[in-house]
Amino acid sequence: MQSTPRVTSDANTAADVHYFIFTYQEKEIKILAAEIDRLKNFGCLEVSPSLEGLRDENAKLKYRLNILQKSLQEERNKSVKSMININSRIQEIFRDAIKAAYPDLENPPLAVTPSQQPKFGDYQCNSAMSITKMLPKTSEQKVSPREIAENISRYIPENEYIEKVEIAGPGFINVHLRKNFVSKQLSSLLVNGVQPPAMENRKKVVVDFSSPNIAKEMHVGHLRSTIIGDSMCRLFEFVGYDVLRLNHLGDWGTQFGMLIAHLQDKFPDFLTVSPPIGDLQAFYKESKRRFDTEEEFKKRAYQCVVLLQSKSPDFIKAWKLICDVSRKEFQKIYDCLDIKLVERGESYYQDKMKDIVQEFEERGFVQMDDGRKIVFVPGGSVPLTIMKSDGGFTYDTSDLAALKQRLFEEKADIIVYVVDSGQVSTQTSALLFSQSLDTALDFCLCAFRKKFKTRSGETVRLIELLEEGLKRSMDKLKDKERDKVLTEEELKAAQTSVAFGCIKYADLSHNRMNDYIFSFDKMLDDRGNTAAYLLYAFTRIRSIARLANIDEEMLQKAARETKILLDHEKEWKLGKCILKFPEILQKILDDLLLHTLCDYLYELATTFTEFYDNCYCVEKDRQTGTIVKVNMWRMLLCEATAAVMAKGFDILGIKPVQKM
């Protein structure tokens, strides 16, 4: 065995930096203190004009030292509390071992994955086969993958994670984790709560999602962007990123000319009396029909657009009135789904569009095409129209202005657009534009396939879908006779939890690049990978401690004092499954595929069921039913499972309830 390599998390690296600064400052203070003592000892205070300056500097350094010590302690505490990504730690160990075994290889492959079968250990390194192909081939020396695996294993140091490694087959390295390490991590989780893994730095993330159009009702097509975008924001927020949730409303454009013209005709006193526009969708359809069939109305609509763009007070008031009616309807949806957004529609960027056109012209990007100003972005095949022949701006101009604002004013490190795949070409052009500005932007197109539809293929109003979900959820609860054991308040909470949780999960549990058919029957099924199954499972797990008369204080005391035993194979399997949570989050941060979290929660729930069926948590007298023994370490496994499930639900935007 070689000496243990330094394996650090990002948080530990930050702590090292603080430590070196701290040591340097401490040394400086010692030097200054020695200088003061020297001056005192030699009785020459009066001949040292720099003494006061030294005292001031000493005080400043002591102050800075205090700040650095506090910062260092915070970093250490954060590092201790953070959940460990075990896969990443194993990868670090193997990366160092491969480098030590084959120092001349440039960028050797690193393949460490969880094992699929218990007999092959807990993790498996499959790098040896790929390394074989990279080694120089000579007739004198032919090295087999198994020999390479054995050589790598020699450089794996004694460490807190790995109990042993074994070479299997042609060159697989099977890794067995230490049970004591897993037990300690589970205890840390229970004492500190479910904490995010340590991140390198706190990034600024802008997520553009939902984005309905003013004067049009939200339909099921808006649901995917809204749900996926919200869940991504929740994940980014959990890991400590600074997140800006943007709702890029369609609140500007020529359609407002016809809406304002129709408003003037239908409610001529709208400036003094608030018009009773109950159905804005019908109002929009009426104005559109007139725009398409009445030439005089069409001309007046265009005049209204000009007056709106020139910010005539009466027309701005009419525009705001229409936006407010829509905004209230949107908010009903967002309240139901617990969605938080910062509204920043197309109108927000109107004053910034002129600058975009000017900048492109100064850079020599603009070409004229039939009176239009177009731009071929480097690498793009379809030009962007940044100004129409009549001098008006376009959606392209608005998107580019929005992107620039997010880059240079918001100073985003990551921008995520949650859009239908049909919008990808436009957003790709925006990405290419950002590259032309030489930015270090991480630009993510979180595209999804066609808007989901009902079996009939019809587009459904979103509010109707939510109302139908509530109705069916209540029917399901009554079928299970939950109305007979739950209070009215508990029943209402269960209804909304199941209805909205199941609607969200039905979307998030599918790969966003695949189409799917929305089915209430499947969504509310309490068998299989559905929210209904997971919510019921979560409620059952939470009830175990309650039925055993164990309260939160007792569980916290046990978490600090009781070692979690993992001797039974089902205990061991559950313990490892619980600690996979950070790996799952990192994978989603890498690819933004949220169905991975849904699959993990389902795996965790089924693994818990196996554990609970085979390992008694609470032992009762068979005749009296009284509790005779509580296996507290197993109760802690129940609690850890529930804690991770609860955090998973929170990231998905699902609210579980205590009773169901």
XYZ file of C-alpha atoms in Angstrom:
660
model
C 0.000 0.000 0.000
C 1.177 3.514 -0.807
C 0.808 6.554 1.388
C -2.693 7.973 1.415
C -3.170 10.615 -1.303
C -4.848 13.890 -0.483
C -8.528 13.531 -1.394
C -10.320 16.842 -0.947
C -13.763 18.209 -1.575
C -14.200 21.665 -3.062
C -15.103 22.927 0.380
C -11.887 21.461 1.810
C -9.892 23.164 -0.938
C -11.409 26.509 0.042
C -10.549 25.752 3.653
C -6.916 25.059 2.685
C -6.696 28.486 1.044
C -8.045 30.116 4.186
C -5.594 28.111 6.288
C -2.538 29.302 4.356
C -3.720 32.925 4.549
C -4.404 32.472 8.236
C -0.899 31.035 8.849
C 0.725 33.867 6.949
C -1.162 36.487 8.912
C -0.367 34.783 12.199
C 3.334 34.805 11.311
C 3.124 38.507 10.535
C 1.601 39.191 13.936
C 4.359 37.208 15.679
C 7.012 39.245 13.865
C 5.342 42.495 14.900
C 4.915 41.323 18.492
C 8.599 40.384 18.620
C 9.524 43.839 17.323
C 7.474 45.475 20.069
C 9.071 43.274 22.740
C 12.539 44.118 21.384
C 11.796 47.824 21.576
C 10.492 47.487 25.129
C 13.411 45.375 26.312
C 15.965 47.839 25.016
C 14.188 50.805 26.517
C 14.168 52.676 23.258
C 10.480 53.292 22.853
C 11.177 56.965 22.491
C 13.516 56.418 19.536
C 11.160 54.256 17.505
C 8.896 56.548 15.514
C 7.359 53.484 13.811
C 6.006 52.016 17.058
C 2.555 53.563 16.790
C 2.378 52.465 13.194
C 3.389 48.953 14.210
C 0.689 48.885 16.884
C -1.946 49.990 14.364
C -0.798 47.399 11.878
C -0.780 44.764 14.588
C -4.378 45.599 15.544
C -5.449 45.433 11.903
C -3.785 42.076 11.416
C -5.393 40.694 14.560
C -8.777 41.822 13.262
C -8.139 40.212 9.883
C -6.924 37.066 11.613
C -10.185 36.869 13.568
C -12.219 37.188 10.368
C -10.141 34.522 8.635
C -10.454 32.161 11.594
C -14.237 32.512 11.547
C -14.324 31.963 7.787
C -12.113 28.909 8.120
C -14.363 27.447 10.815
C -17.451 28.063 8.685
C -15.850 26.232 5.769
C -14.904 23.330 8.039
C -18.414 23.142 9.497
C -19.919 23.262 6.010
C -17.598 20.493 4.860
C -18.563 18.311 7.830
C -22.291 18.837 7.294
C -22.311 18.363 3.509
C -23.397 14.984 2.220
C -20.560 13.164 0.484
C -20.805 12.140 -3.144
C -19.323 8.684 -2.608
C -18.971 7.999 -6.319
C -16.898 11.169 -6.734
C -14.658 10.244 -3.801
C -14.054 6.752 -5.220
C -13.285 8.337 -8.586
C -10.705 10.634 -6.969
C -8.979 7.661 -5.365
C -8.845 5.737 -8.638
C -7.760 8.817 -10.599
C -4.744 9.177 -8.313
C -4.041 5.436 -8.398
C -4.124 5.296 -12.214
C -1.877 8.341 -12.445
C 0.609 6.763 -10.027
C 0.535 3.411 -11.845
C 0.838 4.923 -15.333
C 2.366 8.391 -14.973
C 3.194 8.684 -18.682
C -0.415 8.238 -19.865
C -2.095 11.459 -20.908
C -5.738 11.756 -19.804
C -6.224 8.070 -18.940
C -9.886 6.956 -18.912
C -11.690 6.906 -15.582
C -14.766 4.686 -15.402
C -16.220 4.205 -11.902
C -19.880 3.238 -11.611
C -22.156 1.667 -8.990
C -22.183 -2.121 -9.259
C -25.333 -3.664 -10.623
C -25.142 -6.802 -8.463
C -24.120 -7.143 -4.788
C -21.707 -9.987 -5.561
C -19.612 -7.499 -7.563
C -19.244 -5.143 -4.614
C -20.618 -1.628 -4.310
C -18.703 0.192 -7.062
C -16.730 -0.995 -10.027
C -13.768 0.517 -11.889
C -13.651 -0.572 -15.527
C -10.717 1.556 -16.685
C -8.233 -1.295 -17.224
C -9.666 -2.413 -20.572
C -9.452 1.094 -22.054
C -5.959 1.668 -20.677
C -4.766 -1.512 -22.419
C -5.484 0.107 -25.784
C -3.499 3.210 -24.832
C -0.290 1.455 -23.827
C 2.495 1.109 -26.430
C 2.250 -2.204 -28.247
C 5.555 -4.080 -28.517
C 6.315 -7.720 -29.159
C 8.416 -7.872 -25.996
C 5.701 -6.638 -23.676
C 2.015 -7.384 -23.877
C 0.011 -6.387 -20.826
C -3.436 -7.820 -20.162
C -6.292 -5.755 -18.684
C -6.179 -7.939 -15.595
C -2.506 -7.105 -15.034
C -3.339 -3.413 -15.434
C -6.157 -3.738 -12.901
C -3.792 -5.432 -10.443
C -1.224 -2.681 -10.948
C -3.808 0.054 -10.334
C -4.975 -1.737 -7.183
C -1.454 -1.623 -5.726
C -1.659 2.169 -5.655
C -4.997 2.358 -3.865
C -4.130 3.652 -0.384
C -5.692 2.823 2.922
C -8.676 5.168 3.233
C -11.913 5.698 5.105
C -14.170 4.669 2.209
C -12.931 1.367 0.805
C -12.884 -1.882 2.784
C -11.293 -3.908 -0.012
C -10.942 -4.222 -3.780
C -11.085 -7.394 -5.849
C -10.084 -8.130 -9.423
C -12.785 -9.925 -11.373
C -13.091 -11.260 -14.909
C -10.817 -9.758 -17.546
C -9.913 -6.721 -15.445
C -12.844 -5.301 -13.479
C -11.927 -3.810 -10.096
C -14.741 -4.404 -7.630
C -14.909 -1.972 -4.720
C -16.421 -2.841 -1.349
C -17.309 0.065 0.942
C -16.593 0.135 4.654
C -19.759 -0.418 6.678
C -18.429 1.840 9.413
C -18.067 4.686 6.896
C -21.637 4.234 5.606
C -22.955 4.075 9.168
C -21.187 7.332 10.103
C -22.528 9.098 7.016
C -26.082 8.030 7.854
C -25.661 9.355 11.397
C -24.302 12.640 10.017
C -27.335 12.920 7.739
C -29.689 12.456 10.692
C -27.850 14.934 12.928
C -27.267 17.643 10.297
C -30.265 17.074 8.029
C -30.165 16.407 4.288
C -27.452 18.812 3.165
C -26.305 19.457 -0.405
C -22.917 18.161 -1.513
C -20.153 20.776 -1.432
C -20.049 22.931 -4.578
C -16.984 24.662 -5.982
C -18.554 28.114 -5.957
C -21.883 29.885 -5.759
C -22.978 30.352 -9.352
C -25.581 32.796 -10.644
C -28.244 30.915 -12.603
C -31.024 32.415 -14.703
C -33.857 30.031 -15.580
C -36.343 31.136 -18.261
C -39.521 29.054 -17.987
C -43.324 29.003 -18.213
C -43.641 32.152 -20.383
C -47.319 32.276 -21.381
C -48.754 34.984 -23.621
C -50.875 37.826 -22.295
C -54.571 37.641 -23.260
C -54.325 33.884 -23.826
C -55.176 31.269 -21.235
C -52.548 28.847 -20.062
C -53.140 25.383 -21.483
C -51.512 22.012 -20.881
C -48.735 23.002 -23.279
C -47.462 25.458 -20.654
C -47.414 22.803 -17.951
C -44.194 21.062 -18.977
C -42.092 24.222 -19.078
C -43.584 25.442 -15.791
C -43.080 22.188 -13.885
C -39.642 21.344 -15.288
C -38.377 24.907 -14.828
C -39.588 25.127 -11.239
C -37.982 21.804 -10.323
C -34.665 22.864 -11.847
C -34.762 26.093 -9.854
C -35.437 24.127 -6.678
C -32.414 21.919 -7.357
C -30.143 24.881 -8.101
C -31.368 26.630 -4.949
C -30.783 23.531 -2.820
C -27.128 23.253 -3.857
C -26.621 26.930 -3.007
C -26.716 28.697 -6.358
C -28.087 32.228 -6.709
C -31.180 31.602 -8.844
C -33.284 34.073 -10.834
C -36.606 32.510 -11.892
C -37.743 34.467 -14.962
C -41.167 34.438 -16.565
C -40.572 35.843 -20.074
C -44.197 36.802 -20.762
C -45.407 37.564 -24.264
C -46.637 41.014 -23.229
C -45.710 43.147 -26.250
C -46.271 43.189 -29.979
C -48.800 43.853 -32.730
C -51.514 41.747 -31.075
C -51.940 44.469 -28.469
C -53.022 46.873 -31.169
C -56.098 44.795 -31.953
C -56.772 44.147 -28.246
C -56.686 47.861 -27.404
C -58.823 48.773 -30.435
C -61.398 46.175 -29.415
C -61.261 47.427 -25.822
C -62.006 50.977 -27.015
C -65.064 49.778 -28.935
C -66.458 47.410 -26.329
C -65.689 49.464 -23.196
C -65.310 53.118 -24.321
C -65.100 54.314 -20.690
C -62.274 51.900 -19.769
C -60.041 54.810 -18.699
C -62.368 55.709 -15.826
C -64.348 52.499 -15.212
C -62.577 49.156 -14.914
C -63.999 46.959 -17.700
C -65.553 43.627 -16.645
C -63.390 41.385 -18.826
C -64.218 38.000 -17.341
C -63.037 35.816 -20.210
C -59.903 37.287 -21.729
C -59.521 34.312 -24.066
C -62.918 35.043 -25.632
C -62.018 38.731 -25.752
C -58.825 37.868 -27.650
C -60.691 35.662 -30.126
C -63.236 38.421 -30.811
C -60.501 40.964 -31.510
C -58.602 38.508 -33.716
C -61.703 37.735 -35.739
C -62.307 41.460 -36.318
C -58.635 41.955 -37.211
C -58.856 39.223 -39.848
C -62.204 40.324 -41.350
C -62.582 44.089 -40.854
C -60.117 46.174 -42.853
C -60.944 49.420 -41.047
C -60.466 47.745 -37.648
C -57.152 46.317 -38.839
C -55.856 49.781 -39.797
C -56.917 51.194 -36.448
C -55.219 48.275 -34.673
C -51.932 49.140 -36.377
C -52.359 52.770 -35.326
C -52.867 51.577 -31.742
C -49.586 49.646 -31.960
C -47.732 52.795 -33.020
C -49.284 54.814 -30.185
C -48.482 52.054 -27.678
C -44.866 51.886 -28.823
C -44.610 55.654 -28.530
C -45.852 55.216 -24.929
C -48.978 57.349 -25.205
C -50.400 57.413 -21.634
C -53.921 56.264 -22.546
C -52.594 53.335 -24.560
C -50.117 52.361 -21.870
C -53.013 52.311 -19.411
C -55.072 50.101 -21.734
C -52.094 47.763 -22.173
C -51.542 47.527 -18.407
C -55.214 46.823 -17.850
C -55.139 43.873 -20.264
C -51.896 42.570 -18.738
C -53.335 42.772 -15.221
C -56.383 40.680 -16.161
C -54.095 38.000 -17.626
C -51.682 38.180 -14.737
C -54.428 37.380 -12.217
C -55.455 34.306 -14.217
C -51.865 33.090 -14.475
C -51.381 33.563 -10.760
C -54.259 31.175 -9.982
C -52.302 28.449 -11.769
C -49.021 29.358 -10.103
C -50.655 29.389 -6.656
C -52.089 25.909 -7.197
C -48.726 24.519 -8.282
C -46.688 26.570 -5.756
C -44.624 28.227 -8.492
C -42.536 31.314 -7.725
C -41.537 33.528 -10.677
C -40.141 36.971 -11.391
C -42.146 38.475 -14.228
C -40.015 40.073 -16.886
C -41.845 40.072 -20.205
C -40.837 41.223 -23.644
C -41.863 44.789 -22.765
C -39.024 44.936 -20.231
C -36.462 44.798 -23.037
C -38.034 47.303 -25.460
C -35.664 50.125 -24.579
C -32.686 47.799 -24.938
C -33.440 46.669 -28.504
C -32.115 49.791 -30.202
C -28.741 49.164 -28.546
C -28.676 45.589 -29.853
C -29.214 46.734 -33.441
C -26.604 49.457 -33.055
C -24.057 47.036 -31.589
C -24.535 44.559 -34.429
C -24.158 47.334 -36.970
C -20.949 48.551 -35.324
C -19.564 45.030 -35.404
C -20.370 44.729 -39.102
C -22.766 41.825 -38.612
C -25.852 43.414 -40.192
C -26.968 42.650 -43.744
C -29.940 44.148 -45.596
C -32.552 41.804 -47.012
C -35.614 43.348 -48.670
C -35.509 46.267 -46.270
C -34.997 44.034 -43.235
C -31.892 44.053 -41.099
C -30.691 40.500 -40.632
C -27.742 38.883 -38.901
C -26.090 35.567 -39.685
C -24.680 34.489 -36.356
C -21.373 32.573 -36.688
C -22.144 28.879 -36.970
C -25.842 29.451 -37.600
C -27.652 28.612 -40.826
C -30.827 30.678 -40.370
C -30.457 34.465 -40.042
C -31.953 36.474 -37.208
C -34.198 39.375 -38.183
C -33.336 42.191 -35.807
C -35.373 44.914 -37.519
C -38.349 44.694 -39.865
C -38.611 46.758 -43.037
C -41.021 49.144 -41.272
C -38.451 49.806 -38.553
C -40.121 47.601 -35.959
C -38.329 45.077 -33.788
C -38.958 41.320 -33.747
C -38.981 38.403 -31.339
C -35.359 37.801 -32.343
C -34.441 41.314 -31.214
C -36.283 40.795 -27.923
C -34.571 37.458 -27.278
C -31.148 38.917 -27.985
C -31.775 41.933 -25.767
C -32.941 39.601 -22.993
C -29.853 37.441 -23.365
C -27.508 40.417 -23.247
C -29.241 41.787 -20.146
C -28.900 38.432 -18.395
C -25.241 38.234 -19.300
C -24.028 41.720 -18.506
C -26.506 43.069 -15.956
C -27.474 39.894 -14.102
C -23.938 38.517 -14.647
C -25.265 35.000 -15.098
C -22.868 32.062 -15.055
C -25.570 29.710 -16.309
C -28.683 30.472 -18.362
C -31.295 27.757 -18.785
C -34.132 28.011 -21.303
C -36.926 25.524 -20.657
C -38.608 25.408 -24.042
C -40.518 23.226 -26.450
C -38.190 21.522 -28.917
C -39.819 23.604 -31.666
C -38.164 26.703 -30.185
C -34.679 25.230 -30.074
C -33.485 26.771 -33.355
C -34.225 30.302 -32.093
C -32.531 29.678 -28.762
C -29.553 28.035 -30.480
C -29.050 31.248 -32.424
C -29.108 33.146 -29.155
C -26.453 30.774 -27.826
C -24.245 31.418 -30.832
C -24.734 35.133 -30.281
C -23.533 34.793 -26.697
C -20.424 33.040 -27.971
C -19.760 35.910 -30.365
C -19.571 38.172 -27.296
C -16.722 36.044 -25.907
C -18.577 35.144 -22.735
C -17.798 32.234 -20.443
C -21.477 31.410 -20.261
C -22.812 27.936 -19.530
C -25.875 28.030 -21.789
C -28.379 25.189 -21.380
C -31.285 24.451 -23.689
C -33.597 22.318 -21.618
C -35.804 21.284 -24.516
C -38.723 18.888 -24.278
C -40.697 17.109 -26.956
C -44.239 17.880 -28.082
C -46.653 19.282 -25.581
C -48.374 16.411 -23.879
C -51.940 15.793 -24.882
C -54.990 13.883 -23.779
C -55.965 10.587 -25.375
C -58.375 12.456 -27.638
C -55.499 14.663 -28.804
C -57.272 17.839 -27.699
C -55.613 20.845 -26.085
C -56.992 21.324 -22.596
C -57.158 24.503 -20.529
C -54.685 24.121 -17.696
C -57.101 25.290 -15.005
C -59.550 22.598 -16.124
C -56.870 19.934 -15.850
C -56.029 21.009 -12.301
C -59.694 21.043 -11.293
C -60.180 17.585 -12.771
C -57.122 16.381 -10.857
C -58.621 17.631 -7.586
C -61.909 15.895 -8.284
C -60.317 12.555 -9.147
C -57.951 12.786 -6.206
C -60.872 13.168 -3.801
C -62.696 10.277 -5.453
C -59.611 8.098 -4.986
C -59.295 9.033 -1.312
C -62.962 8.266 -0.711
C -62.625 4.927 -2.486
C -59.943 4.120 0.080
C -62.330 5.376 2.806
C -59.812 7.950 3.939
C -62.663 10.389 4.517
C -63.724 8.178 7.457
C -60.392 8.419 9.302
C -59.094 11.864 8.343
C -60.375 15.185 9.573
C -61.819 17.569 6.994
C -58.600 19.589 7.064
C -56.422 16.473 6.697
C -58.573 15.200 3.842
C -58.276 18.533 2.016
C -54.491 18.518 2.461
C -54.276 14.951 1.153
C -56.459 15.857 -1.832
C -54.253 18.743 -2.979
C -51.049 16.824 -2.234
C -52.117 13.854 -4.351
C -53.707 15.890 -7.157
C -50.968 18.406 -7.817
C -48.162 16.063 -6.790
C -49.358 13.435 -9.247
C -49.754 15.948 -12.093
C -46.195 17.158 -11.570
C -44.732 13.693 -11.146
C -46.488 12.376 -14.248
C -44.449 14.892 -16.242
C -41.161 14.840 -14.325
C -40.926 11.037 -14.211
C -40.648 10.892 -18.018
C -37.523 11.737 -19.967
C -38.328 15.242 -21.201
C -37.177 14.338 -24.711
C -39.906 11.696 -25.028
C -43.591 12.214 -25.767
C -46.142 10.735 -23.423
C -49.901 10.450 -23.104
C -51.372 12.071 -20.017
C -53.689 9.707 -18.147
C -55.422 10.485 -14.851
C -55.985 6.777 -14.203
C -52.287 5.978 -14.498
C -51.298 9.136 -12.647
C -53.413 8.244 -9.587
C -52.453 4.558 -9.540
C -50.847 3.749 -6.187
C -48.774 0.960 -7.729
C -45.551 1.401 -9.661
C -43.471 4.524 -10.217
C -46.145 7.141 -9.534
C -46.477 10.018 -7.096
C -49.477 8.321 -5.500
C -47.372 5.256 -4.623
C -44.483 7.367 -3.305
C -46.718 9.661 -1.268
C -48.468 6.719 0.379
C -45.088 5.044 1.017
C -43.702 8.232 2.559
C -46.728 8.614 4.826
C -46.372 4.994 6.002
C -42.664 5.485 6.790
C -43.399 8.654 8.762
C -46.092 6.820 10.751
C -43.716 4.089 12.016
C -42.124 6.271 14.696
C -45.489 7.730 15.649
C -47.020 4.277 16.144
C -43.993 3.277 18.228
C -44.503 6.358 20.449
C -41.115 7.762 19.431
C -41.010 11.529 19.083
C -38.576 13.839 17.280
C -36.508 14.508 20.389
C -35.975 10.786 20.981
C -34.925 10.279 17.354
C -32.435 13.153 17.518
C -30.938 11.772 20.734
C -30.641 8.322 19.142
C -29.038 9.820 16.009
C -26.259 11.254 18.190
C -25.769 8.226 20.419
C -26.852 5.075 18.551
C -24.657 3.398 15.975
C -26.577 2.372 12.871
C -25.944 -1.331 12.371
C -25.842 -2.632 8.807
C -25.383 -6.352 9.435
C -28.505 -7.555 7.624
C -28.193 -7.491 3.828
C -31.374 -5.398 3.566
C -30.051 -2.872 6.080
C -26.830 -2.614 4.075
C -28.699 -2.229 0.787
C -30.962 0.508 2.189
C -28.093 2.386 3.834
C -26.152 2.564 0.551
C -29.277 3.553 -1.388
C -29.942 6.471 0.968
C -26.395 7.786 0.472
C -26.697 7.713 -3.326
C -28.704 10.954 -3.132
C -25.750 13.329 -3.798
C -24.699 11.248 -6.827
C -28.193 11.549 -8.251
C -28.235 15.321 -7.775
C -24.845 15.706 -9.459
C -26.015 13.690 -12.450
C -29.057 15.947 -12.839
C -26.876 19.055 -12.543
C -24.823 17.636 -15.412
C -27.648 16.706 -17.804
C -30.801 18.428 -16.395
C -32.827 15.211 -16.745
C -35.142 15.227 -13.743
C -36.648 11.793 -14.321
C -33.421 10.457 -12.769
C -34.568 11.801 -9.399
C -37.994 10.200 -9.818
C -36.391 6.851 -10.637
C -34.166 7.168 -7.572
C -37.080 7.959 -5.229
C -38.928 4.921 -6.553
C -35.810 2.780 -6.021
C -35.473 4.151 -2.483
C -39.121 3.410 -1.673
C -38.956 -0.161 -2.990
C -35.619 -0.772 -1.236
C -37.183 0.443 1.996
C -40.109 -1.949 1.528
C -37.649 -4.860 1.185
C -35.912 -3.713 4.377
C -39.142 -3.267 6.338
C -40.476 -6.671 5.276
C -37.301 -8.415 6.446
C -36.101 -6.373 9.413
C -38.289 -5.743 12.447
C -38.154 -2.131 13.533
C -40.738 -2.552 16.274
C -41.383 -5.941 17.863
C -44.775 -6.548 19.435
C -46.313 -9.212 21.616
C -48.328 -11.402 19.259
C -51.186 -11.836 21.711
C -51.512 -8.381 23.239
C -50.034 -6.249 20.462
C -48.012 -4.265 22.988
C -44.550 -3.079 22.028
C -41.845 -5.232 23.613
C -38.786 -3.969 21.746
C -37.758 -1.092 19.509
C -34.703 -1.602 17.324
C -33.606 2.001 17.359
C -30.918 1.744 14.688
C -33.600 0.513 12.293
C -35.889 3.342 13.330
C -33.030 5.652 12.346
C -32.863 4.001 8.924
C -36.602 4.714 8.571
C -36.016 8.333 9.530
C -33.088 8.730 7.110
C -35.173 7.272 4.279
C -38.028 9.667 4.997
C -35.662 12.651 5.240
C -34.141 11.992 1.809
C -37.562 11.316 0.271
C -38.853 14.591 1.706
C -35.962 16.527 0.174
C -36.507 14.748 -3.142
C -40.185 15.715 -3.059
C -39.224 19.302 -2.281
C -36.952 19.460 -5.346
C -39.774 18.077 -7.486
C -42.203 20.620 -6.006
C -44.350 17.956 -4.357
C -45.844 18.513 -0.902
C -46.351 15.332 1.144
C -48.694 15.281 4.136
C -48.457 13.562 7.505
C -51.649 11.557 7.077
C -53.178 10.113 3.944
